[in-house]
CSV table of C-alpha atoms in Angstrom, one decimal:
chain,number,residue,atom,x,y,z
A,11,UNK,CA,112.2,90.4,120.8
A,12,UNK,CA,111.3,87.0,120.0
A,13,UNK,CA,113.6,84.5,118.3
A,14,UNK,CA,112.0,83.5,114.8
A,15,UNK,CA,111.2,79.8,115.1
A,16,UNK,CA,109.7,79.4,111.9
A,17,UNK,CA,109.6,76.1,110.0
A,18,UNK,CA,108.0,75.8,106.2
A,19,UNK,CA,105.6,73.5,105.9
A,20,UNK,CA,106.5,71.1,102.8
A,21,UNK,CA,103.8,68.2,103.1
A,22,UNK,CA,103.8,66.7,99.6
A,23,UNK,CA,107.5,66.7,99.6
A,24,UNK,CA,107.6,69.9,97.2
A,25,UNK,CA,111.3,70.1,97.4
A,26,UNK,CA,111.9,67.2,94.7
A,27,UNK,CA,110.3,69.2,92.1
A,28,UNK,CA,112.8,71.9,92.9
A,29,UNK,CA,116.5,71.8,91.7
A,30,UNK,CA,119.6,72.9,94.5
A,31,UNK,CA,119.6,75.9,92.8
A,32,UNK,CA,116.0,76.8,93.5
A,33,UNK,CA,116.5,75.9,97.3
A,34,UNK,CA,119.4,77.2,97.8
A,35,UNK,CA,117.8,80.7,97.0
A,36,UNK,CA,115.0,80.0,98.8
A,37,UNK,CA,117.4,79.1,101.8
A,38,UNK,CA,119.0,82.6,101.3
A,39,UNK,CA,116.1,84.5,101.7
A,40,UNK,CA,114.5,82.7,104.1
A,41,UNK,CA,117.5,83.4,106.4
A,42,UNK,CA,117.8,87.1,105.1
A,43,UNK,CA,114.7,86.9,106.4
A,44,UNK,CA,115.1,85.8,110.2
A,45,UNK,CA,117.8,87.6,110.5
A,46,UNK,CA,116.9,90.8,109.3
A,47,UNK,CA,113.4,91.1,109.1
A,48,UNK,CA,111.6,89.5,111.7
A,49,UNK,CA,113.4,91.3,114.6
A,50,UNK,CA,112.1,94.6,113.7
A,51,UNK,CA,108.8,94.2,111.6
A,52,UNK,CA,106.7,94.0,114.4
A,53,UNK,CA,108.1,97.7,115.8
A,54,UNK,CA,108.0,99.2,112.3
A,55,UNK,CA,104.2,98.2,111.5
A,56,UNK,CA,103.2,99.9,114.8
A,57,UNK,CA,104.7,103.1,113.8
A,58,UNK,CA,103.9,102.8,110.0
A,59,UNK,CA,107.2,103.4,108.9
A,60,UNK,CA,109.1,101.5,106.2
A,61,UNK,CA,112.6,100.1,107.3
A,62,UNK,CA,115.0,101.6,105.0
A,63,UNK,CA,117.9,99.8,106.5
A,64,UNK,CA,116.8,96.6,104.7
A,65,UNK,CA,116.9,97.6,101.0
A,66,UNK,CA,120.3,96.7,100.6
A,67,UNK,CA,119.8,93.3,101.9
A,68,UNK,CA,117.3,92.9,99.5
A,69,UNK,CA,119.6,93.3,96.5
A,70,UNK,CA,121.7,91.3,97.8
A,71,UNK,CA,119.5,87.9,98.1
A,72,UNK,CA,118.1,88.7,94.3
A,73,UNK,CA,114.8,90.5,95.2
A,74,UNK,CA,115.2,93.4,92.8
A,75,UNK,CA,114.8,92.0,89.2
A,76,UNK,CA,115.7,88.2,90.1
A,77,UNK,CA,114.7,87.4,86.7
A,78,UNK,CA,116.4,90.7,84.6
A,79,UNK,CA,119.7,89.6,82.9
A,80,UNK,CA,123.1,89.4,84.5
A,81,UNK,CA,123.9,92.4,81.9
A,82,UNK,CA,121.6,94.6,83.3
A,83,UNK,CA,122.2,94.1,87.1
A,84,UNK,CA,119.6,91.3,87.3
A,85,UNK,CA,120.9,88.0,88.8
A,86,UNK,CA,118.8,86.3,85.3
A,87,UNK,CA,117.2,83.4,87.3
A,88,UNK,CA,113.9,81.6,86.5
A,89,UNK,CA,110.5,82.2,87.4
A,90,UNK,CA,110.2,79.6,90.0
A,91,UNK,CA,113.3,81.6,91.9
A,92,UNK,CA,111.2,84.9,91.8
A,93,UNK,CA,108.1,82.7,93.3
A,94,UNK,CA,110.1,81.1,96.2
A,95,UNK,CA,112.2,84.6,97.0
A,96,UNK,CA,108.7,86.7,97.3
A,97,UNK,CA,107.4,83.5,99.0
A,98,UNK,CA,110.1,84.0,101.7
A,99,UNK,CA,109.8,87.9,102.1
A,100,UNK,CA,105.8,87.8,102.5
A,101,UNK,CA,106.6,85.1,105.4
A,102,UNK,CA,108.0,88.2,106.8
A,103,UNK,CA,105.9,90.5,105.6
A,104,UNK,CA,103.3,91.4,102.8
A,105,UNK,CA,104.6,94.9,102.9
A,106,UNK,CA,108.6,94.2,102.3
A,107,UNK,CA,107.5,91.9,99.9
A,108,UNK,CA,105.2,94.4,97.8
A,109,UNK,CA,108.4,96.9,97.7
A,110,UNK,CA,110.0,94.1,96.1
A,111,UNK,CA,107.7,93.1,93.6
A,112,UNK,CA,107.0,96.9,92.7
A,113,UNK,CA,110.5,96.9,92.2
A,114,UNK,CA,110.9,93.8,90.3
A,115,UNK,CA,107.8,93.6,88.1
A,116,UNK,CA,106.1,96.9,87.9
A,117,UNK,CA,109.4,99.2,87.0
A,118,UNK,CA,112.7,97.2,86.2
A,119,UNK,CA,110.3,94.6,83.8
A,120,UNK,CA,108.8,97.2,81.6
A,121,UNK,CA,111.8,99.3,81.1
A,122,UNK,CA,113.6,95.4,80.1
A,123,UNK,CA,110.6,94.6,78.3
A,124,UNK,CA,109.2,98.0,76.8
A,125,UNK,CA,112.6,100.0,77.0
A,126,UNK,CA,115.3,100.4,74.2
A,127,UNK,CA,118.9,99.9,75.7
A,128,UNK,CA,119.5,103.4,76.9
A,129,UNK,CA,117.3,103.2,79.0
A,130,UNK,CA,118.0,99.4,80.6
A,131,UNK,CA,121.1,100.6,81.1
A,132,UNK,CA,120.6,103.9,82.6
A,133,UNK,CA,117.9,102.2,85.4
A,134,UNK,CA,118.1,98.7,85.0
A,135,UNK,CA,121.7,98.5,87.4
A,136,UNK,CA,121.1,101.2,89.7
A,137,UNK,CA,117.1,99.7,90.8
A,138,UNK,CA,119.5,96.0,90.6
A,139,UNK,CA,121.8,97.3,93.5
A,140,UNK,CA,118.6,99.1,95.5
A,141,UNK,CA,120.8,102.1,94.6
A,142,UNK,CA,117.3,103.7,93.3
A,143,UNK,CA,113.8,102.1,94.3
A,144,UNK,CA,111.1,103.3,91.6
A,145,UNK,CA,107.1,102.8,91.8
A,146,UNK,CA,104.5,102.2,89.6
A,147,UNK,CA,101.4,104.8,88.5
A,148,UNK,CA,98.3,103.0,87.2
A,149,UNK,CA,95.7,103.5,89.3
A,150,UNK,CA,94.2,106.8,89.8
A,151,UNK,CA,91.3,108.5,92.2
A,152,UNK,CA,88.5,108.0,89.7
A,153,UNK,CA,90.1,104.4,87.9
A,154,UNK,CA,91.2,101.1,89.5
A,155,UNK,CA,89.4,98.1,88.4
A,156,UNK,CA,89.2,100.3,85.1
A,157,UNK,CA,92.4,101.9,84.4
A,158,UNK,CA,91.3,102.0,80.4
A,159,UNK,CA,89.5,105.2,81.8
A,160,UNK,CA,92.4,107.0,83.4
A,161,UNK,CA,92.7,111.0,82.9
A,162,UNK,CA,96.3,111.5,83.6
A,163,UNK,CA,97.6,112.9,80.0
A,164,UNK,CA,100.8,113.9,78.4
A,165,UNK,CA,100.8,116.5,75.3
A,166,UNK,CA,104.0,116.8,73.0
A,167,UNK,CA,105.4,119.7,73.0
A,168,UNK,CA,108.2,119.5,70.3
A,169,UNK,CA,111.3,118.9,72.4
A,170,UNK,CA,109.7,117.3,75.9
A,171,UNK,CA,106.5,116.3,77.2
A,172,UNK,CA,104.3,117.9,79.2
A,173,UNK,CA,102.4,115.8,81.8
A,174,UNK,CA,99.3,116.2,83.6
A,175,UNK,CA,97.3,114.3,86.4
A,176,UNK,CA,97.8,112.2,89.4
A,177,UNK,CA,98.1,108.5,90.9
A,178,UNK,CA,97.4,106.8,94.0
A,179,UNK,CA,97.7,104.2,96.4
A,180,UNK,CA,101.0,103.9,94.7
A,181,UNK,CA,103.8,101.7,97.1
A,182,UNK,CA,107.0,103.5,97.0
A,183,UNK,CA,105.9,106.4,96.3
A,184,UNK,CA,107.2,108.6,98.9
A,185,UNK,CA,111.0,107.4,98.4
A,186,UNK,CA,111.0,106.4,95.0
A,187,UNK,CA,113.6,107.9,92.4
A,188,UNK,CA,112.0,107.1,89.5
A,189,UNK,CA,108.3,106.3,88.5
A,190,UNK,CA,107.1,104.4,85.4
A,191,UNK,CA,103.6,106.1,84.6
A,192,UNK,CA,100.7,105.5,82.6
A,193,UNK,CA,99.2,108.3,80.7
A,194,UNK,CA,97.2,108.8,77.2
A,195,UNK,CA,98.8,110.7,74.5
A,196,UNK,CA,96.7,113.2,72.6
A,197,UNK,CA,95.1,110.5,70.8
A,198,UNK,CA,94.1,108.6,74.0
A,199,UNK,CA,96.7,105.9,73.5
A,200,UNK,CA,98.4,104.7,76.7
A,201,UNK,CA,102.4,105.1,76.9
A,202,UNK,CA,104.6,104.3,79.4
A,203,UNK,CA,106.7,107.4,80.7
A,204,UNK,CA,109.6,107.3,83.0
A,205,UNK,CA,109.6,110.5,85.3
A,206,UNK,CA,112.7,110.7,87.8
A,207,UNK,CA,112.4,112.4,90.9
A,208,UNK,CA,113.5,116.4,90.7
A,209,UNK,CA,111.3,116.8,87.9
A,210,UNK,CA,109.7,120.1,88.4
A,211,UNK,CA,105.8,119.6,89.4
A,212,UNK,CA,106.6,116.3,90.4
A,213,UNK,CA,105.3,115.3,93.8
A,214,UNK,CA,104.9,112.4,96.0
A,215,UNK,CA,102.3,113.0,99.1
A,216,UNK,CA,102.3,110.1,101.3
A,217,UNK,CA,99.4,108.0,102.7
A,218,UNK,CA,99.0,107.7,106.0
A,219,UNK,CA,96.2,106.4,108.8
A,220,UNK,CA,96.4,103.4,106.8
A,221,UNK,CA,95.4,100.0,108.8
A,222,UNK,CA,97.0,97.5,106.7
A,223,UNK,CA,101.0,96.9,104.9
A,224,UNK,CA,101.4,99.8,108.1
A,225,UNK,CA,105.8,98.7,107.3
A,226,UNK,CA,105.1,99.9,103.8
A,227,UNK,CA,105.7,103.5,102.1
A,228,UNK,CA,102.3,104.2,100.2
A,229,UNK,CA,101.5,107.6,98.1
A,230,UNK,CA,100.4,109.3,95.7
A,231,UNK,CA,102.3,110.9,92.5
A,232,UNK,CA,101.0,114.8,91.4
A,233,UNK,CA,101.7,116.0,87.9
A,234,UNK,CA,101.5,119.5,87.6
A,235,UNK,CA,102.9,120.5,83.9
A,236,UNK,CA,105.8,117.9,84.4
A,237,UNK,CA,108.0,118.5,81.5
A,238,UNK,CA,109.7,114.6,80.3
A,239,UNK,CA,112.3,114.0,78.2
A,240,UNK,CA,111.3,112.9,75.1
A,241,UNK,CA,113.5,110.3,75.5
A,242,UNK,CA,111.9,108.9,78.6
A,243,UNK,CA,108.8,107.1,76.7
A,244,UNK,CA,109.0,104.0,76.7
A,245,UNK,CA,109.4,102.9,73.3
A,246,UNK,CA,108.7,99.2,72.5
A,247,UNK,CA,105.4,98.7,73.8
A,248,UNK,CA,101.7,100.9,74.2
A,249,UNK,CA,97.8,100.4,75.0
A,250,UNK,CA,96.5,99.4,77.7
A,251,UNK,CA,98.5,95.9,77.4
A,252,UNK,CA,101.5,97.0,78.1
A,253,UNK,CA,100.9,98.0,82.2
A,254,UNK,CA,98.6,94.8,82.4
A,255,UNK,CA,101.9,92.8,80.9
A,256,UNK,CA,103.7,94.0,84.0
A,257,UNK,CA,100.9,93.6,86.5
A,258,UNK,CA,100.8,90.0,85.1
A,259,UNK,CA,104.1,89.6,86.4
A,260,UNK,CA,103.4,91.2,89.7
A,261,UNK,CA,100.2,88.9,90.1
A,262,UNK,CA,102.6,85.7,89.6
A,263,UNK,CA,104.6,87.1,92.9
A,264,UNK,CA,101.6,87.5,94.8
A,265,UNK,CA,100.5,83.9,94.2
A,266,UNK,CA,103.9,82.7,95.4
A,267,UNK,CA,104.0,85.4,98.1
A,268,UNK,CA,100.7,84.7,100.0
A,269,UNK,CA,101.8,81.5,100.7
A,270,UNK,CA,104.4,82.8,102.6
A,271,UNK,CA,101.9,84.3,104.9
A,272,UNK,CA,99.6,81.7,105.1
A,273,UNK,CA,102.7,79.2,105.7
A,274,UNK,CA,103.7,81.4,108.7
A,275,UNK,CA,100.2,81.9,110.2
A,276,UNK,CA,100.1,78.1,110.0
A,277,UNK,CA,103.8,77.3,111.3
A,278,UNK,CA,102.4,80.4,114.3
A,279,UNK,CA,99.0,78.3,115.3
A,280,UNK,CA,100.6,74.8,114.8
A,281,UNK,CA,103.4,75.9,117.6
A,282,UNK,CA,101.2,78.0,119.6
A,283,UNK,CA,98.4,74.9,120.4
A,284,UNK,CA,101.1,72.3,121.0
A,285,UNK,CA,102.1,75.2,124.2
A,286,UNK,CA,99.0,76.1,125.1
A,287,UNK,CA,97.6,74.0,127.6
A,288,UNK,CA,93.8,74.4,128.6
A,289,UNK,CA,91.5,71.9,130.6
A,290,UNK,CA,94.4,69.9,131.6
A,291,UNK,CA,95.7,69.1,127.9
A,292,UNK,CA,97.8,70.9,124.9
A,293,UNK,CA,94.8,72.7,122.9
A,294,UNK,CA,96.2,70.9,119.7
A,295,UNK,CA,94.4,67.8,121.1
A,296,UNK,CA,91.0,69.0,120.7
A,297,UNK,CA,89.2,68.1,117.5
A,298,UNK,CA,88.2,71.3,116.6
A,299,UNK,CA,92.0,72.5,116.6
A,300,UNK,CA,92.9,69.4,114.4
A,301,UNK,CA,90.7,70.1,112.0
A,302,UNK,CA,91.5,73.7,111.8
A,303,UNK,CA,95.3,72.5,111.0
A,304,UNK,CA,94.4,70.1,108.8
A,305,UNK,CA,92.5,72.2,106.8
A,306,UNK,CA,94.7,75.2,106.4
A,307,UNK,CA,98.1,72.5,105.4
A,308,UNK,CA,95.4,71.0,102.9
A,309,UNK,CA,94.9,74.5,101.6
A,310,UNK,CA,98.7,75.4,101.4
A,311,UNK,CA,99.6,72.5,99.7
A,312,UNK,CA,97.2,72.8,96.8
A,313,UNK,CA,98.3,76.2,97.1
A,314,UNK,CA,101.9,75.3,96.6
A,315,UNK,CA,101.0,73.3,93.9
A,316,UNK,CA,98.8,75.5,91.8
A,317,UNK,CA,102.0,78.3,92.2
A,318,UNK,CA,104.3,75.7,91.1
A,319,UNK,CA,103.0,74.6,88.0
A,320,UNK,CA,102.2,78.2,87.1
A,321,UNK,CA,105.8,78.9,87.7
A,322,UNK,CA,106.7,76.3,85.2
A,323,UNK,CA,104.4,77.4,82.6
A,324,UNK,CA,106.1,80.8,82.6
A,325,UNK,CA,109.6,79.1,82.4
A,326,UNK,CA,108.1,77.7,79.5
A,327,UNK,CA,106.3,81.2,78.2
A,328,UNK,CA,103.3,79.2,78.3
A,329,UNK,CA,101.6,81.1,81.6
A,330,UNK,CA,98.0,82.8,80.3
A,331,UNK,CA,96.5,86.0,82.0
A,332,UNK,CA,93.9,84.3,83.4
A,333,UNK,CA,95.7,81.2,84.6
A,334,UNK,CA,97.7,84.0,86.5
A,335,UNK,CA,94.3,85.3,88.1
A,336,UNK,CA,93.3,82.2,89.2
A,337,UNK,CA,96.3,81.6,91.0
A,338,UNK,CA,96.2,85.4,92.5
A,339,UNK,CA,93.1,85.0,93.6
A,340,UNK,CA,92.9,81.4,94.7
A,341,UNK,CA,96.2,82.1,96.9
A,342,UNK,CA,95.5,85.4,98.5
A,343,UNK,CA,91.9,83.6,99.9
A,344,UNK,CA,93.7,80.9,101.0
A,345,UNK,CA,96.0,82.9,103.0
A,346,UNK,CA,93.5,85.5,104.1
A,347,UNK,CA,91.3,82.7,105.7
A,348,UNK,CA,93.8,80.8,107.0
A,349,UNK,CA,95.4,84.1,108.9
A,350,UNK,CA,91.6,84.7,110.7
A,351,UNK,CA,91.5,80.8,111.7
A,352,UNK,CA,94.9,81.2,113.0
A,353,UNK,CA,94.4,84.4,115.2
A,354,UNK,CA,91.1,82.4,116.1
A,355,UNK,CA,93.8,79.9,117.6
A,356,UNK,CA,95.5,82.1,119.6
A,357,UNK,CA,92.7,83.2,120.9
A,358,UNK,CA,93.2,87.3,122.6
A,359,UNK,CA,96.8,86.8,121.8
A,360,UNK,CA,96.5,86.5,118.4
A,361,UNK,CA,95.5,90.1,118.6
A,362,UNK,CA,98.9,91.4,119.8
A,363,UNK,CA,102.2,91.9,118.0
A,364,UNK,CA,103.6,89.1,120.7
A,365,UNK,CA,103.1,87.2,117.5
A,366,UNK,CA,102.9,88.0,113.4
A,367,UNK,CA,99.0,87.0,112.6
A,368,UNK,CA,97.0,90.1,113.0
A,369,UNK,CA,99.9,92.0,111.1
A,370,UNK,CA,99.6,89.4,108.4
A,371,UNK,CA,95.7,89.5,107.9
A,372,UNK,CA,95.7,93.0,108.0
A,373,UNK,CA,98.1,93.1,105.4
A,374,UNK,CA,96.1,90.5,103.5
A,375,UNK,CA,92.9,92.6,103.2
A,376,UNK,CA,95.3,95.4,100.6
A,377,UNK,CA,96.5,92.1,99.0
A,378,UNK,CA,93.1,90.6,98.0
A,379,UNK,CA,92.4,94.1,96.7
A,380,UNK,CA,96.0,94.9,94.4
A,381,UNK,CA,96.7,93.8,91.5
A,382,UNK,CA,93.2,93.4,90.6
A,383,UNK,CA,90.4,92.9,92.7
A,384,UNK,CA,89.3,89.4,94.5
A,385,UNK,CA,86.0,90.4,92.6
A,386,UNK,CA,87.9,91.6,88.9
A,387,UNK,CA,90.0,88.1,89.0
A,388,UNK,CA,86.8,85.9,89.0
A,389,UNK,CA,85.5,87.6,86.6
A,390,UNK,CA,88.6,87.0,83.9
A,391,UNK,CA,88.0,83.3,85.3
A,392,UNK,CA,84.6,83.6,84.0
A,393,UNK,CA,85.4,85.3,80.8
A,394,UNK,CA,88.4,82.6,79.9
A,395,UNK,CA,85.8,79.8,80.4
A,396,UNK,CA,83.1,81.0,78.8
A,397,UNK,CA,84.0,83.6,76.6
A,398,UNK,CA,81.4,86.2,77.5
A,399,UNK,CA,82.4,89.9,78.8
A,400,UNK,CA,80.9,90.5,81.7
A,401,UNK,CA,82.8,94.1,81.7
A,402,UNK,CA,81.0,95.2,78.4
């Protein structure tokens, strides 16, 4: 087991636009981190199994709802906390850091956001405490990039709902006590319903021969005639908006999270070619090396920068949809290319688990993908600049 060496790359001198508070939970997870997840990532992604043993620790560094209120279980902190704390928990791994953001943005925000008080205070402190993780149905068989056409339905039935269809490629799935689902009332307007696990016809198949996030828990969720409280709609908030509100959210992780990969695929390279010594000299002293590194810290840094100030302009409830696209998508390439130079660098051992690259590009190729496509995002970039639909 190899010690985790890892050191952040800070090249513009980042840290003076953040305050003590803001580092110091950065500091936390990042040492949550080496400590807890490092060690054992590499053994759980080769057996594509999802370390249970490390949900508690993620509650307790602020990962579940950083930004929920103190009343609710939350720890209230800003935006820029949520960035830096799914920054440090992709550095260990994309797949940790989607349960997190699932979590966090994609269950525990739309109850705060959509939900009346009984139902913040029902889930909000048990998801808080990683007492209950939950998962998020959008995307069906037939709808991704268009989840306005989704077929999963719910009928009233006077004193419950009955609901009907099925999800997939859902994280959490196959654990998850409680799901927040998107489905189309009789009038083909889209609610938010909370289904618990123990529902009868409730089901949660999981996904497996996957190649990429292999230390992540991916499924599917079956409806079959699911009867839900009526109380479990979620009341404040419907159309297709309301998921794309939360997804917003989870996108704005992302943007800080890739970084965390690419930063570690870096740190990985920038180590490795200072040891590796061929043709009588440390690799790192051939040009072609050099300018491999001084490409991919170029790239980070704007990187940084771009996630920063969006992070601010959400403290500020300023942050667009789109702006949040470009930073997804600008991000996740960054890190993506940056992970193939890097294994590149390493040459055959890049390939191995020895070291974390391979496991982070492969992980990279379902993050370019969720959360809307590479492809989708440039195309809200195009539509916010120009203001022509190229979806209609």
């Amino acid at each position: 087991m190899k010690p985790d060496l890892f050191q952040a790359p800070d090249y513009y001198n980042l840290d003076d636009l953040l305050t003590e508070e803001h580092k110091l939970i950065r500091d936390t997870a990042r040492d949550w981190v080496k400590r807890d997840v490092s060690p054992i990532i590499e053994e759980y992604a080769q057996k594509a199994e999802f370390p249970k043993q490390i949900v508690n620790g993620l509650a307790e560094i602020g990962a579940f709802g950083p930004y929920i209120p103190e009343e609710y279980g939350g720890a209230g902190l800003d935006q820029i906390s949520y960035g830096l704390i799914m920054q440090e928990i992709e550095r260990g791994d994309s797949g940790v850091r989607s349960t997190a953001s699932v979590q966090s943005s994609l269950v525990m925000y739309p109850i705060y956001a959509y939900g009346n008080e009984e139902q913040r205070n029902k889930y909000l402190p048990k998801l808080a405490s990683g007492e209950w993780l939950g998962c998020f149905g959008l995307t069906e068989p037939n709808h991704g990039s268009n989840p306005s056409g989704m077929e999963t339905k719910f009928k009233d039935m006077g004193d419950h709902y009955l609901l009907n269809g099925a999800k997939m490629w859902i994280s959490n799935a196959p654990f998850a006590q409680v799901a927040v689902v998107w489905a189309k009332n009789e009038e083909g307007r889209i609610h938010g319903l909370i289904v618990e696990r123990g529902m009868e016809g409730f089901s949660t198949p999981e996904t497996h021969n996957k190649w990429s996030l292999r230390a992540s828990a991916t499924g599917e969720l079956i409806f079959d005639n699911v009867k839900v409280p009526k109380e479990n709609l979620l009341p404040n908030k419907s159309g297709l908006g309301a998921p794309l509100g939360c997804l917003d959210s989870a996108r704005y992780g992302i943007s800080w999270g890739a970084i965390g990969a690419a930063m570690d695929c870096y740190d990985t390279a920038l180590r490795y070619c200072k040891e590796r010594v061929q043709f009588g000299k440390p690799i790192g002293k051939f040009q072609l090396q050099q300018k491999k590194l001084s490409e991919m810290i170029t790239e980070i840094t704007k990187a940084q920068l771009l996630a920063w100030r969006l992070g601010t302009l959400k403290n500020e409830g300023k942050a667009t949809s789109a702006q949040i696209s470009m930073a997804k998508r600008n991000n996740v390439e960054m890190a993506i290319k940056i992970a193939r130079e890097a294994r590149q660098m390493l040459g055959g051992m890049g390939i191995t688990g020895e070291y974390s690259i391979m496991r982070h590009m492969m992980n990279l190729e379902s993050v370019i993908t969720y959360e809307g496509t590479h492809d989708i995002h440039l195309l809200i970039t195009g539509l916010d600049v120009t203001g022509l639909n190229a979806f209609k």
